[in-house]
Amino acid sequence: MPFFPYGQKEMEHLTRRCPKMGELIGRLGLLERPVQPDPFQALVTSVLAQQISSKGAATVCARFQALAGRITPERVAALSVQDIQGCGTSMRKAEYIKGIAGAAQNGVIDFAALASMPDAEVVRRLSCLRGVGVWTAEMLLIFSLCRPDVVSWLDLGIRKGMMALYGKKTLSPRQFAVYRKRYAPFGSVASFYLWALAGQ
């Protein structure tokens, strides 16, 4: 599986803009984060993994992969809700996944076109799907579309990492926005270091 593309340029920029982030980068070095370049597959596996441990998610996703073969809209649409549920997921998630496949097949979401859309438009379109919120769409921006500047307020790990980095006991949306601006245009890379600091 490929990794999110970044290197010295992004690390040096973040170090210049934020000395505390620079110290963290110096301590941890280059972080390799795997990405799933197929946005449909990335979204389906993301929904399967929601609200369960990473070990549990890996098991469910492996079973689903074995059931579907290649994870495409056509193959997923051909499965029944009960088939999907049999992989160890809830009926509700199985219905969400069928809905995502249906949206891909009937053109409600053109997954191939997401790569050419601005971040906000990708989030707007995907978060209209049942079972897909803003956070899930933002994670797809990073871990499938490899967008360079995503720092999610909705991600608890990122907020915890920020509080640890800057010695804060709480973090307001306004403070978050100030820090987030420092990381631009390489916020996604900053997110990796914040997650690492938060133990994720």
Coordinates of C-alpha atoms in Angstrom, one line a residue:
M1 CA 0.0 0.0 0.0
P2 CA 1.4 3.5 -0.9
F3 CA 2.1 6.1 1.8
F4 CA 1.0 9.8 2.0
P5 CA 3.5 11.7 -0.1
Y6 CA 5.6 14.3 1.8
G7 CA 9.2 15.0 2.7
Q8 CA 11.8 17.5 3.6
K9 CA 10.0 20.5 2.1
E10 CA 6.9 20.1 4.2
M11 CA 8.8 19.2 7.3
E12 CA 11.1 22.3 7.0
H13 CA 8.1 24.6 6.3
L14 CA 6.3 23.4 9.4
T15 CA 9.5 23.8 11.5
R16 CA 9.9 27.4 10.3
R17 CA 6.2 28.2 11.0
C18 CA 6.0 26.6 14.4
P19 CA 9.1 25.8 16.5
K20 CA 7.2 23.4 18.8
M21 CA 6.0 21.5 15.8
G22 CA 9.6 21.6 14.5
E23 CA 10.9 20.0 17.7
L24 CA 8.2 17.2 17.4
I25 CA 9.2 16.6 13.8
G26 CA 12.9 16.5 14.7
R27 CA 12.1 13.9 17.4
L28 CA 9.9 11.7 15.4
G29 CA 11.4 12.0 11.9
L30 CA 9.4 11.1 8.7
L31 CA 6.1 9.4 9.6
E32 CA 4.8 6.9 7.0
R33 CA 1.0 6.9 6.8
P34 CA -0.6 4.4 4.4
V35 CA -3.2 5.7 1.9
Q36 CA -5.9 3.9 -0.1
P37 CA -6.0 5.6 -3.5
D38 CA -9.4 4.3 -4.5
P39 CA -11.9 6.6 -2.8
F40 CA -14.9 4.2 -3.0
Q41 CA -12.9 1.4 -1.3
A42 CA -11.5 3.9 1.2
L43 CA -15.0 5.1 2.1
V44 CA -16.5 1.6 2.5
T45 CA -13.7 0.4 4.7
S46 CA -13.8 3.7 6.7
V47 CA -17.5 3.1 7.5
L48 CA -16.8 -0.6 8.4
A49 CA -14.1 0.6 10.8
Q50 CA -16.2 3.4 12.5
Q51 CA -16.5 3.2 16.3
I52 CA -14.6 -0.1 16.8
S53 CA -11.0 -0.9 17.8
S54 CA -8.4 -1.0 15.1
K55 CA -7.9 -4.7 15.6
G56 CA -11.7 -5.3 15.3
A57 CA -11.8 -3.1 12.2
A58 CA -8.9 -5.0 10.5
T59 CA -10.8 -8.3 11.1
V60 CA -14.1 -7.0 9.7
C61 CA -12.4 -5.3 6.7
A62 CA -10.5 -8.5 5.9
R63 CA -13.7 -10.6 6.0
F64 CA -15.5 -8.0 3.8
Q65 CA -12.6 -8.0 1.3
A66 CA -12.7 -11.8 1.1
L67 CA -16.5 -11.7 0.6
A68 CA -16.5 -9.0 -2.1
G69 CA -13.2 -9.7 -3.8
R70 CA -12.4 -6.3 -5.3
I71 CA -14.4 -3.6 -3.5
T72 CA -16.2 -1.9 -6.3
P73 CA -19.7 -0.4 -6.5
E74 CA -21.0 -3.3 -8.6
R75 CA -19.6 -6.0 -6.4
V76 CA -20.9 -4.4 -3.2
A77 CA -24.3 -3.7 -4.7
A78 CA -24.6 -7.4 -5.6
L79 CA -24.2 -8.4 -1.9
S80 CA -27.2 -8.5 0.5
V81 CA -27.3 -6.6 3.7
Q82 CA -27.2 -9.9 5.5
D83 CA -24.0 -10.9 3.6
I84 CA -22.3 -7.7 4.7
Q85 CA -23.6 -8.1 8.3
G86 CA -22.1 -11.6 8.3
C87 CA -18.6 -10.0 8.2
G88 CA -19.1 -8.9 11.8
T89 CA -20.7 -5.5 11.3
S90 CA -24.0 -4.0 12.4
M91 CA -27.2 -4.1 10.3
R92 CA -27.1 -0.3 10.2
K93 CA -23.5 -0.1 8.8
A94 CA -24.4 -2.8 6.3
E95 CA -27.3 -0.6 5.1
Y96 CA -24.9 2.4 4.9
I97 CA -22.5 0.5 2.8
K98 CA -25.3 -0.7 0.4
G99 CA -26.4 3.0 0.2
I100 CA -22.8 4.1 -0.7
A101 CA -22.7 1.5 -3.5
G102 CA -26.1 2.6 -4.7
A103 CA -25.0 6.2 -4.8
A104 CA -22.0 5.3 -6.8
Q105 CA -24.0 3.2 -9.3
N106 CA -26.8 5.7 -9.9
G107 CA -24.4 8.7 -10.2
V108 CA -25.4 10.5 -7.0
I109 CA -21.6 10.4 -6.2
D110 CA -19.1 10.3 -9.0
F111 CA -16.1 8.9 -7.0
A112 CA -13.7 9.3 -10.0
A113 CA -14.6 13.0 -10.1
L114 CA -13.8 13.6 -6.4
A115 CA -10.1 14.0 -7.2
S116 CA -10.8 17.2 -9.2
M117 CA -13.1 18.8 -6.6
P118 CA -12.1 21.3 -3.9
D119 CA -11.9 20.0 -0.4
A120 CA -15.1 21.7 0.8
E121 CA -17.1 20.3 -2.1
V122 CA -15.8 16.7 -1.5
V123 CA -16.9 17.0 2.2
R124 CA -20.3 18.5 1.2
R125 CA -21.1 15.7 -1.2
L126 CA -19.9 12.8 0.8
S127 CA -21.4 14.0 4.1
C128 CA -24.9 13.9 2.4
L129 CA -24.6 10.0 2.4
R130 CA -26.1 8.2 5.3
G131 CA -23.4 7.0 7.7
V132 CA -20.9 9.4 6.3
G133 CA -20.3 12.5 8.4
V134 CA -17.9 15.5 8.0
W135 CA -15.1 13.7 9.9
T136 CA -15.3 10.6 7.7
A137 CA -15.2 12.8 4.6
E138 CA -12.2 14.8 6.0
M139 CA -10.3 11.5 6.7
L140 CA -11.0 10.5 3.1
L141 CA -9.4 13.8 1.9
I142 CA -6.2 12.8 3.7
F143 CA -6.1 9.0 3.4
S144 CA -7.4 8.6 -0.1
L145 CA -7.2 11.8 -2.1
C146 CA -3.9 12.9 -0.3
R147 CA -5.0 16.5 0.1
P148 CA -2.2 18.5 1.7
D149 CA -4.0 20.8 4.1
V150 CA -6.6 19.0 6.3
V151 CA -6.7 19.5 10.1
S152 CA -9.9 18.3 11.5
W153 CA -11.5 20.0 14.5
L154 CA -13.8 17.0 14.8
D155 CA -10.9 14.6 15.4
L156 CA -10.3 14.1 19.1
G157 CA -6.7 12.9 18.5
I158 CA -5.8 16.0 16.7
R159 CA -7.2 18.2 19.4
K160 CA -5.5 16.1 22.1
G161 CA -2.2 16.4 20.2
M162 CA -2.5 20.2 19.9
M163 CA -3.2 20.6 23.6
A164 CA -0.2 18.4 24.4
L165 CA 2.0 20.3 22.0
Y166 CA 1.1 23.8 23.3
G167 CA 0.5 22.9 27.0
K168 CA -3.2 23.6 27.0
K169 CA -5.8 22.0 29.2
T170 CA -8.6 23.1 26.9
L171 CA -8.8 24.2 23.3
S172 CA -11.3 26.6 21.9
P173 CA -12.3 26.7 18.2
R174 CA -10.6 30.0 17.9
Q175 CA -7.3 28.7 19.3
F176 CA -7.6 25.7 17.0
A177 CA -8.0 28.0 14.0
V178 CA -4.9 30.0 15.0
Y179 CA -2.7 26.9 15.2
R180 CA -4.3 25.4 12.1
K181 CA -3.4 28.5 10.1
R182 CA 0.3 28.1 11.1
Y183 CA 0.4 24.7 9.5
A184 CA -1.0 25.8 6.1
P185 CA -0.5 24.7 3.4
F186 CA 0.7 21.4 4.9
G187 CA -1.9 20.8 7.6
S188 CA -2.3 17.1 6.7
V189 CA 1.4 16.5 7.6
A190 CA 0.9 18.5 10.8
S191 CA -2.1 16.2 11.6
F192 CA 0.2 13.1 11.4
Y193 CA 2.5 14.6 14.0
L194 CA -0.4 15.6 16.2
W195 CA -1.8 12.1 16.0
A196 CA 1.5 10.6 16.9
L197 CA 1.8 12.9 19.9
A198 CA -1.6 11.8 21.0
G199 CA -0.6 8.1 20.7
Q200 CA -2.6 7.4 17.5

